[in-house]
CSV table of C-alpha atoms in Angstrom, one decimal:
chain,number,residue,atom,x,y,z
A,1,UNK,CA,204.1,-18.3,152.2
A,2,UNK,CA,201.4,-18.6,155.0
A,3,UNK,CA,200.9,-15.0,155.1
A,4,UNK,CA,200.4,-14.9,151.2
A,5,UNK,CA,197.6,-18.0,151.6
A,6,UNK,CA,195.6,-16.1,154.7
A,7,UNK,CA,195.7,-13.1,152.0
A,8,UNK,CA,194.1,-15.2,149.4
A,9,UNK,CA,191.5,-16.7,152.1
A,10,UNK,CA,190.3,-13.5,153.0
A,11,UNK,CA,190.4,-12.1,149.6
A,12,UNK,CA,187.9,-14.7,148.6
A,13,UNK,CA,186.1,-14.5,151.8
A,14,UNK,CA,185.6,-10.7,152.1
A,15,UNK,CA,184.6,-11.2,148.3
A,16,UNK,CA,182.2,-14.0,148.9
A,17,UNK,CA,180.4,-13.4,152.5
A,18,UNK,CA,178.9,-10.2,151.0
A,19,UNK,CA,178.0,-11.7,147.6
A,20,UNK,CA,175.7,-14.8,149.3
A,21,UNK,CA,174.5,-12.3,151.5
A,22,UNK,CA,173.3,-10.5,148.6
A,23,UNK,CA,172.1,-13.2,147.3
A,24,UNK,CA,170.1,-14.1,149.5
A,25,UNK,CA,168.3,-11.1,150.4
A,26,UNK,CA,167.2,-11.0,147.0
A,27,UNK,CA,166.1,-14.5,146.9
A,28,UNK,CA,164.1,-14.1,149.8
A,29,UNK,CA,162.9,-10.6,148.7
A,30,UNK,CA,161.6,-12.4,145.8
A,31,UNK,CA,160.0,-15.0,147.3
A,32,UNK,CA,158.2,-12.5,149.6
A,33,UNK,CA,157.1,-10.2,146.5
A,34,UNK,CA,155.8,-13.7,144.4
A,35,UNK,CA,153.9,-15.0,147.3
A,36,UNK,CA,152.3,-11.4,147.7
A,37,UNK,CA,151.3,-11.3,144.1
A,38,UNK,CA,150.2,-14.9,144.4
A,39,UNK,CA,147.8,-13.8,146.8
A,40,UNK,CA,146.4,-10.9,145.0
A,41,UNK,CA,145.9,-13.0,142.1
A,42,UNK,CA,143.6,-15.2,144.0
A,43,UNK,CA,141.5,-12.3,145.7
A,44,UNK,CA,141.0,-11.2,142.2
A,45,UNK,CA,140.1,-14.3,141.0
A,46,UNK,CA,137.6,-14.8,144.2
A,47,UNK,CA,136.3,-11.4,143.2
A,48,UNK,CA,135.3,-11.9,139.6
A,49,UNK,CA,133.6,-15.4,140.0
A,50,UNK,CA,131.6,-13.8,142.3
A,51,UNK,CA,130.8,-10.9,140.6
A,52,UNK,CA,129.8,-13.3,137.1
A,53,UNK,CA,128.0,-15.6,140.0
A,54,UNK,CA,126.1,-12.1,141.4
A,55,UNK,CA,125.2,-11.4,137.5
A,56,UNK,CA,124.1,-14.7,136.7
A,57,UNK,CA,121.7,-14.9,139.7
A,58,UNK,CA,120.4,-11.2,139.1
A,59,UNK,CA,119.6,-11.9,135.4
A,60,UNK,CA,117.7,-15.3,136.2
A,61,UNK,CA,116.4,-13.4,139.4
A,62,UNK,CA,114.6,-10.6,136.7
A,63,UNK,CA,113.6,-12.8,134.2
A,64,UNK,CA,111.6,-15.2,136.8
A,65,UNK,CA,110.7,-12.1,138.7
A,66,UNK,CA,108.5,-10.8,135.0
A,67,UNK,CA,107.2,-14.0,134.3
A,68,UNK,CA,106.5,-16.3,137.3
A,69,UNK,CA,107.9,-19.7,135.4
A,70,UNK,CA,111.0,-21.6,135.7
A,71,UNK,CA,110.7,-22.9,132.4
A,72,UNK,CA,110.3,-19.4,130.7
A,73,UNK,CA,113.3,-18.6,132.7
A,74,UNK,CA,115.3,-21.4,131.9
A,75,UNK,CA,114.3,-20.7,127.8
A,76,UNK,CA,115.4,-17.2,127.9
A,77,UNK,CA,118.7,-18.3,129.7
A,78,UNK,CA,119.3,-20.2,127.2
A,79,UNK,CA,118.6,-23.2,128.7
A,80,UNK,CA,116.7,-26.4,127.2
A,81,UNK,CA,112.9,-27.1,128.8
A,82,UNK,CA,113.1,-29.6,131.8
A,83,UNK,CA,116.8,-28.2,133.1
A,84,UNK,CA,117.2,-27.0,136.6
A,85,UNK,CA,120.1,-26.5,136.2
A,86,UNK,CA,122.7,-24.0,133.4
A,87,UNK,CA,126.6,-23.9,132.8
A,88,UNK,CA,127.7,-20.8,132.1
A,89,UNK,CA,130.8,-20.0,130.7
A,90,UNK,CA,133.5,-16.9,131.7
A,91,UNK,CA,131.8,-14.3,129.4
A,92,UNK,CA,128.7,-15.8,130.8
A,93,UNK,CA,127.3,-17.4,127.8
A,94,UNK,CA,124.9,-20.3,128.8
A,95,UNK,CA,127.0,-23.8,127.1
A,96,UNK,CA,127.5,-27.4,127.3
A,97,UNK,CA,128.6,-28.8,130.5
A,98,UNK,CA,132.0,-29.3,129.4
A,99,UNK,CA,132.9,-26.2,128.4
A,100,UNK,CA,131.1,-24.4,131.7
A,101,UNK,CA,132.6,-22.6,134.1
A,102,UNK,CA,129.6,-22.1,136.6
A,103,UNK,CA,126.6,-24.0,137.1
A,104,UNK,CA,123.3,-21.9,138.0
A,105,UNK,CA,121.1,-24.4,140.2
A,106,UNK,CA,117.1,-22.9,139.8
A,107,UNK,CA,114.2,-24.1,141.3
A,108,UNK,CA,111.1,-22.5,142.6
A,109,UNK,CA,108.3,-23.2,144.9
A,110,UNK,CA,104.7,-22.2,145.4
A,111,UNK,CA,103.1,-21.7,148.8
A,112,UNK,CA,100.4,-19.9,149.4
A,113,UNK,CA,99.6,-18.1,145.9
A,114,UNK,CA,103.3,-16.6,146.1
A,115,UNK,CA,106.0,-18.5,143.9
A,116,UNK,CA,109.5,-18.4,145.2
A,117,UNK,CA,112.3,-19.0,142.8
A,118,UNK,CA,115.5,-19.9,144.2
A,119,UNK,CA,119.1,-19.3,142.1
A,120,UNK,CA,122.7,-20.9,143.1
A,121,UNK,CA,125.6,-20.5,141.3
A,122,UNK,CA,128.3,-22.6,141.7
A,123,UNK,CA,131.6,-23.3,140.1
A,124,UNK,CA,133.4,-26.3,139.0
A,125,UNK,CA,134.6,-27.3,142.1
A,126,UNK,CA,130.9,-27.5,143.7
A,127,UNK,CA,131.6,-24.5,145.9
A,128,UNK,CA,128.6,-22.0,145.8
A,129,UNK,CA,129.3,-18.9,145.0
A,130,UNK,CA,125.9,-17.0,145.3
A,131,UNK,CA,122.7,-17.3,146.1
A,132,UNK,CA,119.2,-15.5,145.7
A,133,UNK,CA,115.4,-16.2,145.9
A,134,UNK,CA,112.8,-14.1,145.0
A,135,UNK,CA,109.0,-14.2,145.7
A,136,UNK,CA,106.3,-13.3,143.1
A,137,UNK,CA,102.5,-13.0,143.5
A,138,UNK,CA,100.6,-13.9,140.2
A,139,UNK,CA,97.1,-13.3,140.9
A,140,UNK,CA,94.3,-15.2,139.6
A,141,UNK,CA,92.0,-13.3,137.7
A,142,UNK,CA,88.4,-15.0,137.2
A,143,UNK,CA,87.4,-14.1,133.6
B,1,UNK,CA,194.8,-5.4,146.2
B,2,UNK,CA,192.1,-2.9,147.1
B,3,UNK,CA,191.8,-2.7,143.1
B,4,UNK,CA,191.1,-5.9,142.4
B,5,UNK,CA,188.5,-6.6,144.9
B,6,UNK,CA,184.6,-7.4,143.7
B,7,UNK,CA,182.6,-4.5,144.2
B,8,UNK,CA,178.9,-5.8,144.5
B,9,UNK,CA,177.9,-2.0,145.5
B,10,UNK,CA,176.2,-0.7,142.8
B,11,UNK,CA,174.8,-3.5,141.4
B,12,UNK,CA,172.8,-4.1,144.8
B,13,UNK,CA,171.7,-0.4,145.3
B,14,UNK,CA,170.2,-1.3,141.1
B,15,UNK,CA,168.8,-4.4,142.7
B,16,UNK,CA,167.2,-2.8,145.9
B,17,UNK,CA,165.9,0.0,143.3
B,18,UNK,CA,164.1,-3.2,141.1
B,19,UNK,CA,163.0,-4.8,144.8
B,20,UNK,CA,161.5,-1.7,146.2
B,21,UNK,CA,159.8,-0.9,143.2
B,22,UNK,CA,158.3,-4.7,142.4
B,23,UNK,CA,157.3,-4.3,146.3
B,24,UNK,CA,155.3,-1.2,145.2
B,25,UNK,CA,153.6,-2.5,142.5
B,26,UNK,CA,152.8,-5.9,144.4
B,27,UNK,CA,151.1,-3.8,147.4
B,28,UNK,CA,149.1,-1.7,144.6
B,29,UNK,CA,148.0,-4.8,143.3
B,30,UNK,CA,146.6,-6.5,146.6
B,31,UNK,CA,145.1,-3.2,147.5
B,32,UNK,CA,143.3,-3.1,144.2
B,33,UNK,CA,142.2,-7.1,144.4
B,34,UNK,CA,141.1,-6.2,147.9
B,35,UNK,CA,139.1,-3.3,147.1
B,36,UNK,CA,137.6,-5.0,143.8
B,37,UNK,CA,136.8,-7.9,146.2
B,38,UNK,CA,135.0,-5.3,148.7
B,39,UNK,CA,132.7,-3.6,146.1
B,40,UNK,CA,131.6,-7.3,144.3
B,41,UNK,CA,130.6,-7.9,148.0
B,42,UNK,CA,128.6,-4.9,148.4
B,43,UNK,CA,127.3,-5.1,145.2
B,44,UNK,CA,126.1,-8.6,146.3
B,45,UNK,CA,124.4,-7.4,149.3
B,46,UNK,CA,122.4,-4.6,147.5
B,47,UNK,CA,121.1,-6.9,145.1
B,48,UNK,CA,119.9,-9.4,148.0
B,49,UNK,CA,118.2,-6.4,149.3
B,50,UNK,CA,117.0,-6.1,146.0
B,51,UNK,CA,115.5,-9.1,146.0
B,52,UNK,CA,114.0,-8.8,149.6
B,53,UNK,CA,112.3,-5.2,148.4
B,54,UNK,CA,110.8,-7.7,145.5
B,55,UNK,CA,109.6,-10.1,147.8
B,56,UNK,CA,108.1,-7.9,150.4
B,57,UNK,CA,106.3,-6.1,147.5
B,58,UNK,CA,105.0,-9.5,146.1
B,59,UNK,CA,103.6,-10.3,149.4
B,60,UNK,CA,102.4,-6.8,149.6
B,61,UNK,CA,100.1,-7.0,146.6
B,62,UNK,CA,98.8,-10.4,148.0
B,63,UNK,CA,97.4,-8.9,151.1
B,64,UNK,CA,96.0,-6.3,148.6
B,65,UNK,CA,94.1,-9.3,146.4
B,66,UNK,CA,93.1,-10.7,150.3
B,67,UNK,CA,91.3,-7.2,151.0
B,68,UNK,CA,89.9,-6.8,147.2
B,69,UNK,CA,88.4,-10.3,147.4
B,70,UNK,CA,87.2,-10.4,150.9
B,71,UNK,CA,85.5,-7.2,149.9
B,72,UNK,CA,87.2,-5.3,152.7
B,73,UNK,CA,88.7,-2.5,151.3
B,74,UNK,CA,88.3,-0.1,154.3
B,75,UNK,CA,91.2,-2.7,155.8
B,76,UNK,CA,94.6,-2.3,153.9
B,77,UNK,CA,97.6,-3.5,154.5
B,78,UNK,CA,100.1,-1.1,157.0
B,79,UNK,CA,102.0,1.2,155.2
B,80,UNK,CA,99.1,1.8,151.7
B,81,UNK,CA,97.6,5.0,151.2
B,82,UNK,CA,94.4,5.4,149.1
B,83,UNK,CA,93.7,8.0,146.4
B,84,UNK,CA,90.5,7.6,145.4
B,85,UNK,CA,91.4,4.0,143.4
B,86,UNK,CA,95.0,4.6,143.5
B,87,UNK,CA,97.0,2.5,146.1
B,88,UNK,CA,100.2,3.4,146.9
B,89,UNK,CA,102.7,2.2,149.5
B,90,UNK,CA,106.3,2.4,150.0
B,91,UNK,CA,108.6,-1.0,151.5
B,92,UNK,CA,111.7,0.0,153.0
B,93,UNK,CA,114.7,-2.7,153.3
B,94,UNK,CA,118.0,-1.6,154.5
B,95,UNK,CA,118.7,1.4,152.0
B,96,UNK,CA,116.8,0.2,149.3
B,97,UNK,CA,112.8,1.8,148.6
B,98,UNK,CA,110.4,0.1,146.4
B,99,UNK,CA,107.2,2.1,145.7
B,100,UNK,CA,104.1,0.8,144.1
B,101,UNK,CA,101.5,1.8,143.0
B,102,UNK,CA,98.2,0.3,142.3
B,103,UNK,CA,94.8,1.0,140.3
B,104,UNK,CA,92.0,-0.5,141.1
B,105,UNK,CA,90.7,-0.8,137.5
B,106,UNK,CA,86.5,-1.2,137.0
B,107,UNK,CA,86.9,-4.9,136.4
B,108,UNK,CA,88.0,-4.9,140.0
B,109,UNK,CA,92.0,-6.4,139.2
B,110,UNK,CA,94.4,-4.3,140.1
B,111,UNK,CA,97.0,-2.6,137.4
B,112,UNK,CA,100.1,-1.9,138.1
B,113,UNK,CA,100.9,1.6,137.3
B,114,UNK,CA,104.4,2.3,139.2
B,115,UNK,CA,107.2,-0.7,140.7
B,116,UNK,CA,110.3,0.7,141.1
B,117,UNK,CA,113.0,0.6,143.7
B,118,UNK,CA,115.5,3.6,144.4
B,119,UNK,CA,118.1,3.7,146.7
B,120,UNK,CA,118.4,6.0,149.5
B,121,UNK,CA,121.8,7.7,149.2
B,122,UNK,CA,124.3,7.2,152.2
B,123,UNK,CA,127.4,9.6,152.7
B,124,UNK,CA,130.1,6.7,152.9
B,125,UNK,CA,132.3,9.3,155.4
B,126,UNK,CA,135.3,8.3,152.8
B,127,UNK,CA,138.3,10.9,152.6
B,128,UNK,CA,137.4,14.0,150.5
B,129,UNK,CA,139.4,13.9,147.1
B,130,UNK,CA,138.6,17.5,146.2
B,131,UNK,CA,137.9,20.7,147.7
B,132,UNK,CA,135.5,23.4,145.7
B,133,UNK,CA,137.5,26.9,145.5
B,134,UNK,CA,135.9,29.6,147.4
B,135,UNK,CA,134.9,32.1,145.0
C-alpha cells in the first residue's frame, strides 16, 4: 500500500518538476525577448521623431535662409502671420494644436546687419528634440 | 509505467526552436533601431554643419560689403581670391565646403553667381562587402 502511494508521488513528481521547470524557462525567456523588443521599439521611436524634428528645422532653416523673414517663413510653413511658433503633425503637415505632434519654436534676431533665425522642435511632452540657427546677411543696397 | 509517463521532450526542443528564433529576430530588430538611431544622428550633425557653412558664408559676404563700402578693396577678407571682379572664396567646416562666388557688378553690389556646399568624402574604414574579381 505505502509502496504503491510513493509510486504515485513520484509519478507525479518526476512528471511535474520538469514541466514547471519548462515553464518557467519559457516564461522568463519571454519576458527577456518582450522587454528586448520593448526597447527597440523605443530607440526606433526616439529615431524617427528626431529625424521629422531634423526635417522640420532644415526646411524652416532653407526657407529663412532665401528670404531673411520670419514671417515669410512662417507663411510658407504654413503657418498664420504673428506665429512663432508651428504644430506639425507625423507626416509633417503643419495643423492645429490639437492634432500636432511637434511644435517648431522660430525666432530670429538681428545684430549687426546679419539676422539669425533660430528653430526648435519639440514634441508634446515639451522635450526638445532639435535645434538649429542660421545667420543671413541681407545687404542694403542704396538705390 | 515508463509508458505512461508525460513526455514534455519534444514539445520543449519545438519551444526552444520558437525561443531561439524570436531571440533572433528581437536582436535584428535592436540592431536595426540602433543603427537607424545612429544615421538620424549623423544626419543631424551634417545638417548643423550645414548650417554653420551658411553662417560663416553670411558673415563672409558681410566683410565683403565692409571692404566694398569702405572703398578698400585691396583688403579682403582671408581666404577670397580676386579674378578681375570675380570673388571667390571657399569656407571649410568639418567635412562640409561651401564655395562662393561673387561679381562685383558696375552698380557696385555684388551678385551672387555660385553658393553651394559639397561634402568632402570620408572613407568610413567599415568592413568591405564586395571584392572586384581580378580579371
Amino acid at each position: 500500500m505505502m509502496s504503491k502511494e510513493r509510486e504515485k508521488q513520484t509519478l507525479s513528481l518526476s512528471f511535474s518538476v520538469p514541466l514547471l521547470i519548462f515553464v518557467l524557462l519559457f516564461v522568463i525567456g519571454s519576458a527577456v525577448l518582450v522587454s528586448v523588443f520593448a526597447s527597440a521599439a523605443k530607440i526606433s521611436r526616439q529615431a524617427k521623431q528626431k529625424n521629422d524634428a531634423i526635417q522640420i528645422c532644415r526646411n524652416a532653416m532653407e526657407i529663412y535662409s532665401s528670404c531673411a523673414d520670419l514671417q515669410q517663413t512662417v507663411a510658407q510653413l504654413g503657418g498664420l502671420p504673428g506665429q512663432t511658433e508651428l504644430y506639425f503633425d507625423r507626416e509633417l503637415h503643419c495643423v492645429q494644436q490639437t492634432q500636432a505632434s511637434y511644435v517648431l519654436h522660430l525666432q530670429d534676431v538681428e545684430q549687426d546687419s546679419l539676422k539669425s533665425g533660430s528653430f526648435s522642435v519639440s514634441n508634446l511632452e515639451q522635450e526638445q528634440l532639435y535645434s538649429l540657427s542660421v545667420d543671413v546677411y541681407v545687404p542694403e543696397v542704396s538705390q | 509505467m515508463n509508458r505512461k509517463r508525460f513526455r514534455i521532450g519534444s514539445v520543449a526542443i519545438l519551444f526552444a526552436v520558437i525561443v531561439v528564433c524570436v531571440a533572433i529576430f528581437a536582436v535584428l530588430t535592436v540592431v536595426t533601431a540602433n543603427a537607424d538611431l545612429r544615421t538620424t544622428e549623423q544626419y543631424g550633425n551634417h545638417v548643423q554643419t550645414l548650417s554653420r557653412c551658411q553662417s560663416a558664408g553670411a558673415v563672409w559676404l558681410k566683410q565683403m560689403y565692409a571692404a566694398l563700402n569702405s572703398g578698400k578693396m585691396d583688403t579682403l577678407p582671408e581666404g577670397t581670391t580676386r579674378d578681375g571682379s570675380i570673388f571667390s572664396t571657399e569656407i571649410t567646416c568639418d567635412n562640409v565646403v561651401l564655395s562662393i562666388e561673387l561679381e562685383l557688378t558696375e552698380t557696385q553690389i555684388f551678385r551672387v553667381r555660385k553658393w553651394s556646399c559639397h561634402t568632402i568624402w570620408e572613407e568610413s574604414g567599415g568592413s568591405q562587402v564586395w571584392i572586384q574579381p581580378e580579371e
